[in-house]
CSV table of C-alpha atoms in Angstrom, one decimal:
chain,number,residue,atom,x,y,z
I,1,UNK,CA,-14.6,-24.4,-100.2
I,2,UNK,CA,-13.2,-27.3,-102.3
I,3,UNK,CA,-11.5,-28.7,-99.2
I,4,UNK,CA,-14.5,-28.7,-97.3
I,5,UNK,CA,-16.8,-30.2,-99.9
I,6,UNK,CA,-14.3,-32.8,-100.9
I,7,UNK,CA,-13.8,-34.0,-97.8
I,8,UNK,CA,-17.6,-34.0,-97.1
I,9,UNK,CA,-18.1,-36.0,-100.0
I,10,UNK,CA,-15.4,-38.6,-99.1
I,11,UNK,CA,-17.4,-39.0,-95.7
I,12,UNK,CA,-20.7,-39.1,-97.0
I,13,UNK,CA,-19.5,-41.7,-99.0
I,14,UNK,CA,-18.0,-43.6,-96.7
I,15,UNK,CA,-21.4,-43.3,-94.2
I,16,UNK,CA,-22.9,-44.8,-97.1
I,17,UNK,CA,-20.5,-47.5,-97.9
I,18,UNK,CA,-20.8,-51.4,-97.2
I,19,UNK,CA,-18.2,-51.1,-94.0
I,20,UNK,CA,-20.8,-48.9,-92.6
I,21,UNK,CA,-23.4,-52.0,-92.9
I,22,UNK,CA,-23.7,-55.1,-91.1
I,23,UNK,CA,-25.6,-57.2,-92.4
I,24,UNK,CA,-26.8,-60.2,-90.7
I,25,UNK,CA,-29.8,-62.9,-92.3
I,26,UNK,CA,-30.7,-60.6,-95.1
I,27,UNK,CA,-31.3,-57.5,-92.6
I,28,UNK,CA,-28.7,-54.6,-92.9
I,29,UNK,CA,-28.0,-52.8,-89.6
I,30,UNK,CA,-25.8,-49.7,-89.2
I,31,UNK,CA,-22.1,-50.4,-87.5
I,32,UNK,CA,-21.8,-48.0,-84.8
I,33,UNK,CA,-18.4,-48.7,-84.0
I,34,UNK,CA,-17.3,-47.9,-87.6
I,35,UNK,CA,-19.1,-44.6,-87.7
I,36,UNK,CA,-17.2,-43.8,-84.5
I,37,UNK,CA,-14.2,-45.1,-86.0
I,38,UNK,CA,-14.6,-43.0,-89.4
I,39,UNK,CA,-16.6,-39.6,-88.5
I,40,UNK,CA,-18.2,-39.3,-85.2
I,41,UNK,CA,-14.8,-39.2,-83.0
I,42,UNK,CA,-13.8,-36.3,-86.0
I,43,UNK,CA,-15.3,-33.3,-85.3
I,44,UNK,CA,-13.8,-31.8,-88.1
I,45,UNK,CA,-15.4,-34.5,-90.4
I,46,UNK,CA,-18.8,-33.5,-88.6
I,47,UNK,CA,-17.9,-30.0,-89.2
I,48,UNK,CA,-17.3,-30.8,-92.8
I,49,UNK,CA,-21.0,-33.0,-93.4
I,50,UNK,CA,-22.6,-29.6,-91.5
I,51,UNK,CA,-21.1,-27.3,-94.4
I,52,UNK,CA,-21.8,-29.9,-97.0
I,53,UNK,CA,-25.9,-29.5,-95.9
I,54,UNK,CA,-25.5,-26.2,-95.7
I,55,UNK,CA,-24.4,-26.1,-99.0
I,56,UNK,CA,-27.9,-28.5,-100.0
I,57,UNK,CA,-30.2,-26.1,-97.5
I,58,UNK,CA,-28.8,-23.0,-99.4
I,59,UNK,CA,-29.3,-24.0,-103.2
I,60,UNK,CA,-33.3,-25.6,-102.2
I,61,UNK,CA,-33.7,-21.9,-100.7
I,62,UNK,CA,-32.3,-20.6,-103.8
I,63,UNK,CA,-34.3,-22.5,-106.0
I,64,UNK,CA,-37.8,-22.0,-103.7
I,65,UNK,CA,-39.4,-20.1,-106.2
I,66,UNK,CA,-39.1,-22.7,-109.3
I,67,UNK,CA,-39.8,-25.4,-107.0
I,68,UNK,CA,-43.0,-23.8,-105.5
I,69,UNK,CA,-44.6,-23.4,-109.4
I,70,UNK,CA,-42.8,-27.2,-110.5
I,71,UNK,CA,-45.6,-29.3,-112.4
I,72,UNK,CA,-45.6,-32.4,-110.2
I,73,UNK,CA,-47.2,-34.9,-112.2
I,74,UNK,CA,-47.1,-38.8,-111.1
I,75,UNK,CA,-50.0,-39.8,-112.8
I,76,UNK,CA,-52.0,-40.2,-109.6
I,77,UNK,CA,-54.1,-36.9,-108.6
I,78,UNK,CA,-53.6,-37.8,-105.4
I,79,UNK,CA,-49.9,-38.4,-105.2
I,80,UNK,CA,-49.7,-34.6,-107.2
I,81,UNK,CA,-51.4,-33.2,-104.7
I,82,UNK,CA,-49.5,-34.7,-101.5
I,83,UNK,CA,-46.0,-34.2,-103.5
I,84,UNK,CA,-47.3,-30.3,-103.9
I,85,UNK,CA,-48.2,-29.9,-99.9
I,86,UNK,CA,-44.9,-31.7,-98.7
I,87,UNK,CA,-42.9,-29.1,-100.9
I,88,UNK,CA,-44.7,-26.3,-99.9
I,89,UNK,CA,-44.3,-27.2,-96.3
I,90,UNK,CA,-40.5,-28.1,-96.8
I,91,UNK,CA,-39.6,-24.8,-98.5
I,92,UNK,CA,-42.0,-22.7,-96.6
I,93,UNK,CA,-40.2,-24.2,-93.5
I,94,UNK,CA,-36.5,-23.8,-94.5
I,95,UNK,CA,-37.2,-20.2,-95.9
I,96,UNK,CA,-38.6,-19.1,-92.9
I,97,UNK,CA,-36.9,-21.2,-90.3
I,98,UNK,CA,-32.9,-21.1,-91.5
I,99,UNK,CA,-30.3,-18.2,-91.6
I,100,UNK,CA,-28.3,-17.9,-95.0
I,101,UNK,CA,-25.2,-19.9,-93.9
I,102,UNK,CA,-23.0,-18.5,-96.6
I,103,UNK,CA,-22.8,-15.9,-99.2
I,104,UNK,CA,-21.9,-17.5,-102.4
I,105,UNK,CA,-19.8,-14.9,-103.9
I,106,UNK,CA,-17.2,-14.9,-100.6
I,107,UNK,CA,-17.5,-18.9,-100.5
I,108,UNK,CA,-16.8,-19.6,-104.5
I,109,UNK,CA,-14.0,-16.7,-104.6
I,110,UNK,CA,-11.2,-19.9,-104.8
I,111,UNK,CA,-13.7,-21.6,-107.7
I,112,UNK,CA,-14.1,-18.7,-110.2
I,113,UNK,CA,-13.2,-19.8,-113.1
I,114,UNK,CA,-14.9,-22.2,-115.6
I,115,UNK,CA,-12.1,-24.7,-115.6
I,116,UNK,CA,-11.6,-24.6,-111.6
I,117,UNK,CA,-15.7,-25.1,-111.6
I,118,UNK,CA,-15.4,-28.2,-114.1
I,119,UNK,CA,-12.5,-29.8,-112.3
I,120,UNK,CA,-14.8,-29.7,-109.4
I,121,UNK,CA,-17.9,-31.3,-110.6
I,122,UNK,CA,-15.8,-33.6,-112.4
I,123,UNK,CA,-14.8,-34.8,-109.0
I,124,UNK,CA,-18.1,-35.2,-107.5
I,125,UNK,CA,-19.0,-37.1,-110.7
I,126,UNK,CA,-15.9,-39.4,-110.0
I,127,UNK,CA,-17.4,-40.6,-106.5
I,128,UNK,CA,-21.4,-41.1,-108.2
I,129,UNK,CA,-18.9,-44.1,-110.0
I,130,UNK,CA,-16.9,-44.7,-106.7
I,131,UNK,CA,-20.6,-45.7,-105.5
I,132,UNK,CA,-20.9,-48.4,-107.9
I,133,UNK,CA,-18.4,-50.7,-106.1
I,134,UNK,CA,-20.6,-50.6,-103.1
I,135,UNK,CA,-22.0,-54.2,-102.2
I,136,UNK,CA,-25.2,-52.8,-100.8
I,137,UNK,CA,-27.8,-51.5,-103.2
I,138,UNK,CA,-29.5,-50.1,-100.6
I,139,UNK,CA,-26.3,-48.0,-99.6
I,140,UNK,CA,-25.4,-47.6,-103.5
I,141,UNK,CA,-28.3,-45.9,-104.3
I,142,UNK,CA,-28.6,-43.6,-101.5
I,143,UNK,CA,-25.4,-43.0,-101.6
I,144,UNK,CA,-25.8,-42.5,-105.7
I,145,UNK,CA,-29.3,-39.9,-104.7
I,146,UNK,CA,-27.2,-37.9,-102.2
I,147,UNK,CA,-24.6,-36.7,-104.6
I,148,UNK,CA,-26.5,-36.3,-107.5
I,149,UNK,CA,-28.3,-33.9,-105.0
I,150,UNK,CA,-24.9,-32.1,-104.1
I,151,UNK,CA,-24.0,-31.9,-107.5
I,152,UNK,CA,-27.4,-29.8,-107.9
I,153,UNK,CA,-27.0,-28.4,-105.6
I,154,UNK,CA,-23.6,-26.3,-106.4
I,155,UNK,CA,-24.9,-26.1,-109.7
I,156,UNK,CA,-27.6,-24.2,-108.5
I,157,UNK,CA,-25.1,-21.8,-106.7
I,158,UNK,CA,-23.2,-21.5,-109.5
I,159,UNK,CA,-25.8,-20.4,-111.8
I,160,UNK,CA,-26.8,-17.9,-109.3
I,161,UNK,CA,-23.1,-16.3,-108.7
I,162,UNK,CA,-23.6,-15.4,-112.8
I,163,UNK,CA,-27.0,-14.0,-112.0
I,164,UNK,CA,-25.8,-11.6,-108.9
């Protein structure tokens, strides 16, 4: 598991980076050459972003039922009320739509102890700050967003492997 996530990490990253930007009179386009160079001739590096999503896909299914009765409050009714219906329809849709990829107890049998868990997150956290040497803000902050989201994500899993 750590393998896998690590690695995804390190490519998600790297989709995110400046070298994966060309940017050209204030426009930034995507380099389709380096992607080929980094990830997309890798299948195993494909492999590894598929687990990594899987990993995302399995913690919003485990956390459907909080998210469904979430008070989301903007300020604007209206806002509230499309932020509610594009949950709905995203959770109803992975619930019913997507297999469980993994079991958590059998995947986080090589993470089960606190420190091992720690050591882990402390590694994710380590590439949030990688992101801040990235040129782009657009790139940093997505890049920033996606793993806070993985971080939540194996929280979430996690917390649910002490609740099993």
């Amino acid at each position: 598991f750590f393998f896998k996530q690590k690695t995804a990490y390190e490519i998600s990253a790297c989709l995110v980076g400046s070298e994966m930007c060309i940017r050209d009179r204030g426009r930034t386009y995507p380099n389709i050459q380096m992607f080929f160079e980094k990830v997309g001739n890798h299948p195993d590096r494909i492999l590894n972003l598929y687990f990594a999503y899987s990993v995302l896909l399995r913690a919003l299914n485990r956390a459907a039922d909080y998210l469904k009765i979430f008070d989301y409050t903007t300020g604007d009714f209206q806002e509230d009320q499309q932020t509610r219906v594009m949950v709905s329809t995203l959770l109803n849709h992975t619930l019913s739509e997507s297999t469980v990829p993994f079991i958590e107890s059998a995947l986080f049998q090589d993470i089960t102890t606190d420190t091992k868990r720690r050591t882990f997150m402390q590694y994710v956290l380590n590439i949030t700050r990688i992101m801040d040497c990235v040129e782009c803000e657009k790139c940093k902050v997505y890049g920033k967003m996606q793993t806070f989201a993985i971080r939540t994500a194996i929280k979430i899993l996690f917390l649910s492997l002490i609740h099993i």
